[in-house]
Amino acid sequence: MFQSATQVANPRSRALEIASQIAIVVSASIFVALCARIYIPLPGTPVPLTVQNLGVLLVGLALGSRRGFAALALYLAEGAMGMPVFSPHGLGGIAQILGPTGGYLLAYPFVAVLTGYIFERGKPAFARAALACLAGEVLLFTFGISWLYVLTHSFAKALSFGLYWFIFAEVLKIMFAAGAVRGWQALTSRN
């Protein structure tokens, strides 16, 4: 009739692990929301230059495909409910998801999945992290430019609004994300 110590400890440790994973996912969504606060409005385009997608890449690399997807799906849900998690440059809420940056926003969970999936499927090297980030960025801009095309009915205008201004910054974000995750892994593997 009495339970052993391991029978009591297992449900508690399982509950603690679940709570820990939930905290990680929520923290990652908050991290991306903080990154969204760092932005530069650009002349001639309704799409601002933000650090937000750097946060998405870091979340995908650091948390992997499943938790990365969960964090960014939560982020979108928070924004859709009107919480101030998106870049202040837009209207916020559903209006921001349906606006010029909507394609990028809707891509975030899938970018995290792709980035995490590629990175977790091999030796965690800088080159693999950079390749994962590059694939994530290609997916991000495919969604973003496609949505801008739907809004503008012009592929040239969609590229002008959503790509040309950003190429140099995105290369820097890819390199930073790959280096940061590799540096963090090297630091934590020593301990």
Tab-separated table of C-alpha atoms in Angstrom:
chain	number	residue	atom	x	y	z
A	1	MET	CA	0.000	0.000	0.000
A	2	PHE	CA	2.900	2.349	0.588
A	3	GLN	CA	4.592	3.947	-2.406
A	4	SER	CA	8.328	3.770	-2.720
A	5	ALA	CA	10.406	6.944	-2.865
A	6	THR	CA	11.045	6.477	-6.609
A	7	GLN	CA	7.306	6.121	-7.300
A	8	VAL	CA	6.687	9.431	-5.543
A	9	ALA	CA	9.704	11.158	-7.084
A	10	ASN	CA	8.938	10.174	-10.694
A	11	PRO	CA	5.670	12.139	-11.039
A	12	ARG	CA	7.247	15.097	-9.268
A	13	SER	CA	10.324	15.085	-11.473
A	14	ARG	CA	8.110	14.691	-14.557
A	15	ALA	CA	5.989	17.666	-13.456
A	16	LEU	CA	9.135	19.681	-12.804
A	17	GLU	CA	10.469	18.811	-16.274
A	18	ILE	CA	7.188	19.870	-17.912
A	19	ALA	CA	7.172	23.136	-15.957
A	20	SER	CA	10.776	23.715	-16.971
A	21	GLN	CA	9.989	23.187	-20.661
A	22	ILE	CA	6.980	25.511	-20.473
A	23	ALA	CA	9.157	28.173	-18.823
A	24	ILE	CA	11.741	27.828	-21.596
A	25	VAL	CA	9.116	28.215	-24.330
A	26	VAL	CA	7.489	31.217	-22.640
A	27	SER	CA	10.896	32.816	-22.053
A	28	ALA	CA	11.790	32.346	-25.716
A	29	SER	CA	8.573	34.064	-26.827
A	30	ILE	CA	9.370	36.962	-24.485
A	31	PHE	CA	12.913	37.100	-25.887
A	32	VAL	CA	11.561	37.489	-29.444
A	33	ALA	CA	9.126	40.160	-28.208
A	34	LEU	CA	12.049	42.087	-26.694
A	35	CYS	CA	13.979	41.732	-29.948
A	36	ALA	CA	10.970	43.219	-31.795
A	37	ARG	CA	11.424	46.402	-29.769
A	38	ILE	CA	14.735	47.048	-31.529
A	39	TYR	CA	13.836	48.347	-34.962
A	40	ILE	CA	14.650	50.994	-37.535
A	41	PRO	CA	11.878	52.315	-39.783
A	42	LEU	CA	13.211	52.485	-43.326
A	43	PRO	CA	12.231	55.092	-45.896
A	44	GLY	CA	10.275	53.771	-48.857
A	45	THR	CA	9.094	50.530	-47.250
A	46	PRO	CA	6.402	49.655	-44.706
A	47	VAL	CA	8.654	46.878	-43.363
A	48	PRO	CA	11.041	48.006	-40.611
A	49	LEU	CA	14.487	46.569	-40.021
A	50	THR	CA	14.191	44.674	-36.736
A	51	VAL	CA	16.231	42.381	-34.544
A	52	GLN	CA	13.107	40.228	-34.239
A	53	ASN	CA	14.089	37.654	-36.851
A	54	LEU	CA	17.538	37.340	-35.261
A	55	GLY	CA	15.653	36.303	-32.139
A	56	VAL	CA	13.694	33.752	-34.174
A	57	LEU	CA	16.922	32.267	-35.565
A	58	LEU	CA	18.476	32.085	-32.090
A	59	VAL	CA	15.372	30.414	-30.668
A	60	GLY	CA	15.337	27.839	-33.481
A	61	LEU	CA	19.025	27.057	-33.040
A	62	ALA	CA	19.018	27.004	-29.254
A	63	LEU	CA	15.717	25.246	-28.576
A	64	GLY	CA	15.451	22.983	-31.597
A	65	SER	CA	12.563	22.443	-33.955
A	66	ARG	CA	9.794	21.447	-31.523
A	67	ARG	CA	10.322	23.919	-28.722
A	68	GLY	CA	11.244	26.611	-31.254
A	69	PHE	CA	7.945	26.085	-33.058
A	70	ALA	CA	6.040	26.159	-29.758
A	71	ALA	CA	7.752	29.391	-28.686
A	72	LEU	CA	7.000	31.185	-31.939
A	73	ALA	CA	3.435	29.861	-32.156
A	74	LEU	CA	2.940	31.215	-28.628
A	75	TYR	CA	4.492	34.512	-29.733
A	76	LEU	CA	1.988	34.816	-32.598
A	77	ALA	CA	-0.904	33.923	-30.300
A	78	GLU	CA	0.236	36.591	-27.831
A	79	GLY	CA	0.401	39.154	-30.615
A	80	ALA	CA	-2.953	38.136	-32.096
A	81	MET	CA	-4.538	38.620	-28.660
A	82	GLY	CA	-3.264	42.189	-28.665
A	83	MET	CA	-0.328	41.810	-26.319
A	84	PRO	CA	2.444	44.304	-27.243
A	85	VAL	CA	4.914	41.729	-28.571
A	86	PHE	CA	5.227	42.856	-32.187
A	87	SER	CA	7.377	45.728	-33.406
A	88	PRO	CA	5.863	49.056	-32.296
A	89	HIS	CA	6.214	50.171	-35.921
A	90	GLY	CA	2.921	48.445	-36.820
A	91	LEU	CA	-0.649	48.576	-35.601
A	92	GLY	CA	-0.375	45.529	-33.337
A	93	GLY	CA	-2.685	42.564	-32.942
A	94	ILE	CA	-4.438	40.954	-35.893
A	95	ALA	CA	-4.023	44.167	-37.906
A	96	GLN	CA	-0.260	43.707	-37.815
A	97	ILE	CA	-0.550	40.063	-38.861
A	98	LEU	CA	-2.710	41.129	-41.826
A	99	GLY	CA	-0.500	44.132	-42.622
A	100	PRO	CA	2.730	44.416	-44.639
A	101	THR	CA	4.796	42.460	-42.106
A	102	GLY	CA	2.236	39.662	-41.771
A	103	GLY	CA	4.024	37.234	-44.056
A	104	TYR	CA	7.190	37.507	-42.016
A	105	LEU	CA	5.308	37.118	-38.732
A	106	LEU	CA	3.385	34.052	-39.901
A	107	ALA	CA	6.625	32.462	-41.073
A	108	TYR	CA	8.306	32.659	-37.667
A	109	PRO	CA	7.183	29.280	-36.265
A	110	PHE	CA	8.194	27.566	-39.518
A	111	VAL	CA	11.526	29.383	-39.606
A	112	ALA	CA	12.239	28.160	-36.076
A	113	VAL	CA	11.281	24.598	-37.070
A	114	LEU	CA	13.473	24.605	-40.173
A	115	THR	CA	16.431	26.253	-38.467
A	116	GLY	CA	16.220	23.940	-35.475
A	117	TYR	CA	15.674	20.839	-37.607
A	118	ILE	CA	18.756	21.445	-39.743
A	119	PHE	CA	20.931	22.336	-36.771
A	120	GLU	CA	19.904	19.379	-34.615
A	121	ARG	CA	20.528	16.846	-37.407
A	122	GLY	CA	24.295	16.720	-37.301
A	123	LYS	CA	27.440	17.921	-35.631
A	124	PRO	CA	26.692	21.320	-34.097
A	125	ALA	CA	29.312	23.303	-36.004
A	126	PHE	CA	29.341	26.968	-37.012
A	127	ALA	CA	28.875	26.024	-40.687
A	128	ARG	CA	25.787	23.913	-39.872
A	129	ALA	CA	24.350	26.733	-37.755
A	130	ALA	CA	24.981	29.257	-40.540
A	131	LEU	CA	23.393	26.921	-43.110
A	132	ALA	CA	20.376	26.415	-40.837
A	133	CYS	CA	20.025	30.190	-40.445
A	134	LEU	CA	20.365	30.753	-44.180
A	135	ALA	CA	17.611	28.219	-44.865
A	136	GLY	CA	15.455	29.900	-42.233
A	137	GLU	CA	16.026	33.316	-43.778
A	138	VAL	CA	15.142	32.032	-47.262
A	139	LEU	CA	11.886	30.651	-45.862
A	140	LEU	CA	11.224	33.880	-43.954
A	141	PHE	CA	11.683	36.085	-46.998
A	142	THR	CA	9.688	33.716	-49.203
A	143	PHE	CA	6.710	34.123	-46.852
A	144	GLY	CA	7.277	37.857	-46.406
A	145	ILE	CA	7.697	38.722	-50.073
A	146	SER	CA	4.783	36.480	-51.061
A	147	TRP	CA	2.527	38.327	-48.627
A	148	LEU	CA	3.775	41.701	-49.872
A	149	TYR	CA	3.004	40.543	-53.408
A	150	VAL	CA	-0.571	39.705	-52.350
A	151	LEU	CA	-0.916	43.197	-50.871
A	152	THR	CA	0.768	45.149	-53.688
A	153	HIS	CA	-0.004	42.954	-56.749
A	154	SER	CA	3.537	43.699	-57.916
A	155	PHE	CA	6.486	41.365	-57.556
A	156	ALA	CA	8.934	44.240	-58.175
A	157	LYS	CA	7.310	46.323	-55.433
A	158	ALA	CA	7.246	43.335	-53.069
A	159	LEU	CA	10.987	42.822	-53.596
A	160	SER	CA	11.615	46.532	-53.168
A	161	PHE	CA	9.608	46.671	-49.924
A	162	GLY	CA	10.688	43.382	-48.454
A	163	LEU	CA	14.118	42.270	-49.652
A	164	TYR	CA	16.623	44.748	-51.028
A	165	TRP	CA	16.811	46.890	-47.902
A	166	PHE	CA	17.542	43.884	-45.731
A	167	ILE	CA	20.158	41.706	-47.445
A	168	PHE	CA	23.252	43.094	-45.698
A	169	ALA	CA	21.613	43.066	-42.248
A	170	GLU	CA	20.396	39.494	-42.732
A	171	VAL	CA	23.904	38.271	-43.549
A	172	LEU	CA	25.087	39.853	-40.298
A	173	LYS	CA	22.205	38.266	-38.375
A	174	ILE	CA	23.030	34.820	-39.785
A	175	MET	CA	26.675	35.133	-38.796
A	176	PHE	CA	25.827	36.500	-35.359
A	177	ALA	CA	23.237	33.783	-34.624
A	178	ALA	CA	25.548	30.973	-35.763
A	179	GLY	CA	28.466	32.367	-33.775
A	180	ALA	CA	26.392	33.052	-30.660
A	181	VAL	CA	24.908	29.564	-30.522
A	182	ARG	CA	28.259	27.893	-31.146
A	183	GLY	CA	29.896	30.118	-28.517
A	184	TRP	CA	27.145	29.308	-26.010
A	185	GLN	CA	27.494	25.580	-26.703
A	186	ALA	CA	31.269	25.753	-26.268
A	187	LEU	CA	30.836	27.651	-23.008
A	188	THR	CA	28.253	25.256	-21.589
A	189	SER	CA	30.142	22.121	-22.684
A	190	ARG	CA	33.160	23.186	-20.574
A	191	ASN	CA	31.088	23.222	-17.395
